[in-house]
Amino acid sequence: MKALVLHAVGDLRYEDAPEPPLTPGSVRVRVAFCGVCGSDIPRIFVKGTYRFPTICGHEFAGTVEAVAPEVRGFAPGDRVAVFPLLWCGKCGACAERKYVQCENYDYYGSRRDGAFAERVVVPPRNLLKIPDGVRLEEAAMTEPAAVARHALRRVADRLDGRSVAIFGAGPIGLMVAQWARAMGAASVSLSDPIARKLDLARELGFDAGAPPERADVAVDAAGAPPALLAAMRAARRGGAVVLLGNPAGDLTLPSALWSQLMRREVSLHGVWNSDYGLEDDRDDWKAALEAMAAGRLRLRPLISHVVPLAEGVAVLRGMRDGRDFYSKVLIRP
Ligand SMILES: [Zn+2]
Ligand SMILES: [Zn+2]
């Protein structure tokens, strides 16, 4: 099969890779679309993966192509979204069904081969059927949509009728904004240094531009130190700051702002990934797919590029170099 294979930091090649074997108890998925995550750019060009060669890509959806004989509940042709974390099932976190906190996990696209490839083999417990009316390109964004929802659930009791300010108007920021509106926020604003991102936010019906003076909930959806500092400045008395973006560098916290966080009794919420595999509404994945089906989450406007796998190397380099305007980039193997 064809894949984007990372041989070393920055050494990404479009080439033939072995097909993953259909192991007992598993399902082979023909990848339809795999999104480029903000974390993929440093993973490919700066930090590398856990071993080489690796196929990156963890935000994906596709169609079931083959099912091992003992697997029940899935059949060829089923459209599926894939939870990309493989949990051990034995540690304390797994016992509490906090799979993303698993002490011994595996992960498509970083620890093991992912979906910048034509095929991936997945255990059925990591598959969710895509509801009718949700397209495969939208379903490929279930992971970031679930992460965005998870971030706001930490402050769910502070949203109804309140103000939310989001720092960073990339795909994840725009998803947080849509969830905030769906969860009852009275005002939602986004800020970002890139004007085109603000245009997109306005097209989706949000206030975008200069950050508001104060907000009940301030979300860093960028991971850049200036964005987190701006979020901390914006949180009003008794408000909350949500740390969602992956840190892009060290942060120096000015003592005056530090003091303000104390005086205003602002709470800081670290959030990580999403909840999956739960029976109730804590399951961010089911909720994300349901919200897409119901039209509460509009993800297609976030897609700026859909490129075939053969052009994947060029588009990933372009994203690294900031050559174009990028929002959600989907690779189509
Ligand atoms: Zn991601
Ligand atoms: Zn575990």
Coordinates of C-alpha atoms and ligand atoms in Angstrom, one line a residue:
M1 CA 0.0 0.0 0.0
K2 CA 1.0 3.6 -0.3
A3 CA 1.9 5.6 2.8
L4 CA 3.7 8.7 4.1
V5 CA 6.6 7.1 5.9
L6 CA 8.8 9.1 8.4
H7 CA 12.3 7.7 8.3
A8 CA 13.9 10.3 10.6
V9 CA 13.1 13.8 11.8
G10 CA 12.1 15.7 8.7
D11 CA 12.7 12.7 6.3
L12 CA 9.1 12.0 5.2
R13 CA 8.6 9.9 2.0
Y14 CA 5.6 8.9 0.0
E15 CA 6.3 5.3 -0.8
D16 CA 5.2 1.7 -0.6
A17 CA 4.8 0.2 2.9
P18 CA 3.7 -3.3 4.0
E19 CA 0.0 -3.8 4.4
P20 CA -0.9 -4.2 8.1
P21 CA -2.0 -7.9 8.6
L22 CA -5.5 -8.6 9.7
T23 CA -4.6 -9.9 13.2
P24 CA -7.1 -12.1 15.2
G25 CA -9.9 -10.0 16.7
S26 CA -9.2 -7.0 14.5
V27 CA -10.8 -5.0 11.7
R28 CA -9.0 -3.6 8.7
V29 CA -10.1 -0.1 7.8
R30 CA -9.6 1.5 4.4
V31 CA -8.7 5.1 5.4
A32 CA -10.9 7.7 3.6
F33 CA -9.5 10.9 5.2
C34 CA -6.9 11.6 7.8
G35 CA -6.6 15.1 9.3
V36 CA -3.3 16.8 10.0
C37 CA -3.2 17.6 13.7
G38 CA -1.3 20.6 15.0
S39 CA 0.9 18.2 16.8
D40 CA 1.9 16.4 13.6
I41 CA 4.0 19.3 12.3
P42 CA 6.5 19.3 15.3
R43 CA 6.3 15.5 15.4
I44 CA 7.4 15.1 11.8
F45 CA 9.8 18.0 11.5
V46 CA 11.2 18.7 15.0
K47 CA 10.7 16.0 17.7
G48 CA 10.3 12.8 15.8
T49 CA 8.3 9.7 16.8
Y50 CA 9.1 6.9 19.3
R51 CA 10.8 4.8 16.6
F52 CA 11.6 5.0 12.9
P53 CA 10.2 4.3 10.4
T54 CA 6.7 5.4 11.5
I55 CA 3.5 6.3 9.6
C56 CA 2.0 9.4 11.3
G57 CA -1.7 10.4 11.3
H58 CA -4.2 9.8 14.1
E59 CA -7.4 11.8 13.1
F60 CA -9.1 9.5 10.7
A61 CA -12.2 7.8 9.4
G62 CA -12.8 5.2 6.7
T63 CA -14.7 2.1 5.6
V64 CA -14.4 -1.4 7.0
E65 CA -12.7 -3.5 4.4
A66 CA -12.2 -6.8 6.3
V67 CA -13.1 -8.3 9.6
A68 CA -11.4 -11.2 11.5
P69 CA -13.8 -14.2 11.8
E70 CA -14.4 -13.8 15.5
V71 CA -15.3 -10.1 15.4
R72 CA -19.0 -9.3 15.9
G73 CA -20.8 -6.0 15.2
F74 CA -18.8 -4.8 12.2
A75 CA -19.0 -5.8 8.6
P76 CA -17.3 -4.7 5.4
G77 CA -18.7 -1.4 4.1
D78 CA -19.4 0.0 7.6
R79 CA -18.3 3.6 7.9
V80 CA -16.2 4.2 11.0
A81 CA -14.4 6.8 13.1
V82 CA -11.4 5.5 15.0
F83 CA -10.4 6.3 18.6
P84 CA -6.6 6.4 18.1
L85 CA -5.4 5.3 21.6
L86 CA -5.0 1.7 22.4
W87 CA -5.4 1.2 26.2
C88 CA -3.9 -1.6 28.2
G89 CA -7.0 -2.5 30.2
K90 CA -5.0 -3.4 33.2
C91 CA -3.9 -0.2 35.0
G92 CA -5.7 1.9 37.5
A93 CA -6.7 4.5 34.9
C94 CA -8.2 1.8 32.6
A95 CA -10.1 0.4 35.6
E96 CA -11.7 3.8 36.0
R97 CA -12.3 4.0 32.2
K98 CA -10.0 7.0 31.9
Y99 CA -8.4 5.5 28.9
V100 CA -6.4 8.5 27.8
Q101 CA -4.7 8.4 31.2
C102 CA -3.6 4.7 30.6
E103 CA -0.2 4.1 32.0
N104 CA 0.8 1.7 29.2
Y105 CA -0.9 2.9 26.1
D106 CA -0.2 2.7 22.4
Y107 CA -1.2 5.3 19.8
Y108 CA -1.8 5.3 16.1
G109 CA 0.4 7.8 14.3
S110 CA 3.1 8.3 17.0
R111 CA 3.9 5.0 18.9
R112 CA 2.6 2.8 16.1
D113 CA 1.8 3.2 12.4
G114 CA -1.1 5.5 11.8
A115 CA -3.4 6.7 9.0
F116 CA -1.3 8.7 6.5
A117 CA -1.7 5.3 4.7
E118 CA -4.3 3.4 2.7
R119 CA -5.1 0.9 5.5
V120 CA -5.0 0.5 9.2
V121 CA -5.9 -2.5 11.4
V122 CA -7.9 -1.6 14.5
P123 CA -9.5 -3.5 17.4
P124 CA -13.3 -3.2 17.2
R125 CA -13.5 -1.5 20.6
N126 CA -11.8 1.5 19.0
L127 CA -14.4 1.9 16.3
L128 CA -17.5 4.0 16.2
K129 CA -20.1 3.7 13.4
I130 CA -20.7 7.0 11.7
P131 CA -24.3 8.2 11.8
D132 CA -26.2 8.6 8.5
G133 CA -25.9 12.1 7.2
V134 CA -22.3 12.6 8.6
R135 CA -19.7 12.6 5.8
L136 CA -16.4 10.7 6.1
E137 CA -14.5 14.0 5.9
E138 CA -16.4 15.3 8.9
A139 CA -16.1 12.0 10.8
A140 CA -12.3 12.3 10.3
M141 CA -12.5 15.3 12.6
T142 CA -14.2 13.4 15.4
E143 CA -10.9 13.3 17.4
P144 CA -10.3 17.1 17.6
A145 CA -14.1 17.7 18.0
A146 CA -14.1 15.3 21.0
V147 CA -11.0 17.0 22.5
A148 CA -12.7 20.4 22.1
R149 CA -15.8 19.2 23.9
H150 CA -13.8 17.5 26.6
A151 CA -12.0 20.8 27.4
L152 CA -15.3 22.7 27.9
R153 CA -16.8 19.9 30.0
R154 CA -14.4 20.8 32.7
V155 CA -16.0 24.2 33.0
A156 CA -19.6 23.1 31.9
D157 CA -21.1 24.7 35.0
R158 CA -19.7 28.1 34.1
L159 CA -21.0 28.4 30.5
D160 CA -24.7 29.0 30.6
G161 CA -25.4 32.6 29.8
R162 CA -21.8 33.5 30.3
S163 CA -18.9 34.7 28.1
V164 CA -16.2 32.6 26.6
A165 CA -13.0 34.0 25.1
I166 CA -10.9 31.6 22.9
F167 CA -7.3 32.4 22.1
G168 CA -6.3 30.7 18.9
A169 CA -8.7 30.4 16.0
G170 CA -7.3 27.3 14.4
P171 CA -9.6 24.2 13.9
I172 CA -9.6 23.3 17.5
G173 CA -10.4 26.9 18.6
L174 CA -13.3 27.0 16.1
M175 CA -14.6 23.7 17.5
V176 CA -14.4 24.9 21.1
A177 CA -16.3 28.0 20.0
Q178 CA -19.1 25.9 18.4
W179 CA -19.3 23.7 21.5
A180 CA -19.4 26.8 23.8
R181 CA -22.4 28.1 21.8
A182 CA -24.1 24.7 21.9
M183 CA -23.5 24.5 25.7
G184 CA -25.3 27.8 26.2
A185 CA -22.6 30.5 26.3
A186 CA -24.1 33.9 25.8
S187 CA -21.1 35.3 24.0
V188 CA -18.2 33.6 22.3
S189 CA -15.2 35.4 20.9
L190 CA -12.0 34.3 19.2
S191 CA -8.7 36.1 18.8
D192 CA -5.7 35.1 16.7
P193 CA -2.7 36.9 15.2
I194 CA -3.6 35.5 11.7
A195 CA -6.3 37.6 10.1
R196 CA -7.6 34.8 7.8
K197 CA -8.4 32.7 10.8
L198 CA -10.5 35.5 12.2
D199 CA -12.4 35.8 8.9
L200 CA -13.3 32.2 9.1
A201 CA -14.4 32.6 12.7
R202 CA -16.7 35.5 11.6
E203 CA -18.1 33.4 8.8
L204 CA -19.1 30.9 11.4
G205 CA -20.9 33.6 13.3
F206 CA -18.5 34.4 16.1
D207 CA -17.0 37.7 17.4
A208 CA -13.4 37.7 16.2
G209 CA -10.7 40.2 16.6
A210 CA -9.3 41.9 19.7
P211 CA -9.8 39.8 22.9
P212 CA -12.6 41.0 25.2
E213 CA -11.8 42.9 28.3
R214 CA -12.9 40.1 30.5
A215 CA -14.5 36.7 30.1
D216 CA -16.0 34.1 32.5
V217 CA -14.0 31.3 30.7
A218 CA -10.8 31.9 28.8
V219 CA -9.4 29.1 26.7
D220 CA -5.9 28.8 25.4
A221 CA -6.5 26.9 22.1
A222 CA -3.1 27.7 20.7
G223 CA -0.4 26.5 23.1
A224 CA 1.7 29.6 22.4
P225 CA 2.9 31.5 25.5
P226 CA 1.3 34.8 24.4
A227 CA -2.1 33.1 23.9
L228 CA -2.0 31.5 27.4
L229 CA -0.9 34.8 29.0
A230 CA -3.7 36.6 27.1
A231 CA -6.2 34.0 28.4
M232 CA -5.0 34.5 32.0
R233 CA -5.4 38.3 31.6
A234 CA -8.9 37.9 30.2
A235 CA -10.3 35.7 33.0
R236 CA -12.6 37.7 35.1
R237 CA -13.0 37.6 38.9
G238 CA -13.9 34.1 39.8
G239 CA -13.4 33.0 36.2
A240 CA -11.6 30.1 34.7
V241 CA -8.7 29.5 32.3
V242 CA -8.6 26.3 30.3
L243 CA -5.2 25.0 29.2
L244 CA -5.9 23.1 26.0
G245 CA -3.2 23.9 23.4
N246 CA 0.0 21.8 23.5
P247 CA 2.8 24.0 24.9
A248 CA 5.0 25.4 22.1
G249 CA 7.6 26.9 24.5
D250 CA 8.4 28.0 28.0
L251 CA 6.3 30.7 29.6
T252 CA 7.4 33.4 31.9
L253 CA 4.5 34.5 34.2
P254 CA 4.8 38.2 35.1
S255 CA 4.4 38.6 38.8
A256 CA 1.7 41.3 38.3
L257 CA -0.4 38.8 36.3
W258 CA 0.4 36.1 38.8
S259 CA -0.9 38.3 41.5
Q260 CA -4.0 39.2 39.5
L261 CA -4.8 35.5 39.1
M262 CA -4.7 35.2 42.9
R263 CA -6.7 38.4 43.6
R264 CA -9.3 37.5 41.1
E265 CA -9.4 33.9 42.4
V266 CA -9.1 32.5 38.9
S267 CA -9.0 28.7 38.5
L268 CA -6.8 27.0 36.0
H269 CA -8.0 23.8 34.4
G270 CA -5.6 21.5 32.6
V271 CA -7.4 19.2 30.2
W272 CA -6.1 16.2 28.3
N273 CA -7.5 14.5 25.2
S274 CA -11.1 13.2 25.5
D275 CA -13.3 10.5 27.1
Y276 CA -14.2 7.5 25.1
G277 CA -16.0 4.3 25.6
L278 CA -18.5 5.5 28.2
E279 CA -22.2 4.8 28.3
D280 CA -23.4 8.3 29.3
D281 CA -23.0 11.8 28.0
R282 CA -19.4 12.0 29.3
D283 CA -18.4 10.1 26.1
D284 CA -17.0 12.9 24.0
W285 CA -16.8 10.8 20.9
K286 CA -20.4 9.7 20.7
A287 CA -21.4 13.3 21.6
A288 CA -19.3 14.7 18.8
L289 CA -20.7 12.4 16.1
E290 CA -24.3 13.1 17.4
A291 CA -23.6 16.8 17.3
M292 CA -22.4 16.5 13.7
A293 CA -25.5 14.5 12.7
A294 CA -27.7 17.1 14.3
G295 CA -26.0 20.0 12.7
R296 CA -24.9 21.5 16.0
L297 CA -21.3 21.1 15.0
R298 CA -20.4 22.4 11.5
L299 CA -17.0 21.1 10.6
R300 CA -16.9 21.2 6.8
P301 CA -16.3 25.0 6.8
L302 CA -13.1 24.3 8.8
I303 CA -11.6 22.3 5.9
S304 CA -9.1 24.4 4.0
H305 CA -7.4 21.6 2.0
V306 CA -8.1 18.1 0.9
V307 CA -5.1 16.5 -0.7
P308 CA -4.3 13.1 -2.1
L309 CA -1.7 11.1 -0.2
A310 CA 0.9 11.6 -3.0
E311 CA 0.8 15.3 -2.2
G312 CA 1.0 14.8 1.6
V313 CA 4.7 15.5 1.9
A314 CA 4.4 18.8 0.0
V315 CA 1.4 20.0 2.1
L316 CA 3.0 19.1 5.4
R317 CA 6.1 21.0 4.4
G318 CA 3.9 23.9 3.4
M319 CA 2.3 23.9 6.8
R320 CA 5.6 23.9 8.5
D321 CA 6.7 26.9 6.4
G322 CA 3.4 28.7 6.7
R323 CA 3.3 29.0 2.9
D324 CA -0.4 29.3 2.6
F325 CA -3.5 29.7 4.8
Y326 CA -4.3 26.5 6.5
S327 CA -7.2 25.5 8.7
K328 CA -8.1 21.8 8.8
V329 CA -6.0 19.9 6.3
L330 CA -7.3 16.4 5.3
I331 CA -5.2 13.9 3.5
R332 CA -7.1 11.4 1.3
P333 CA -5.2 8.2 1.0
Ligands
ZN1 ZN -4.9 15.4 17.1
ZN2 ZN -4.2 1.1 31.0

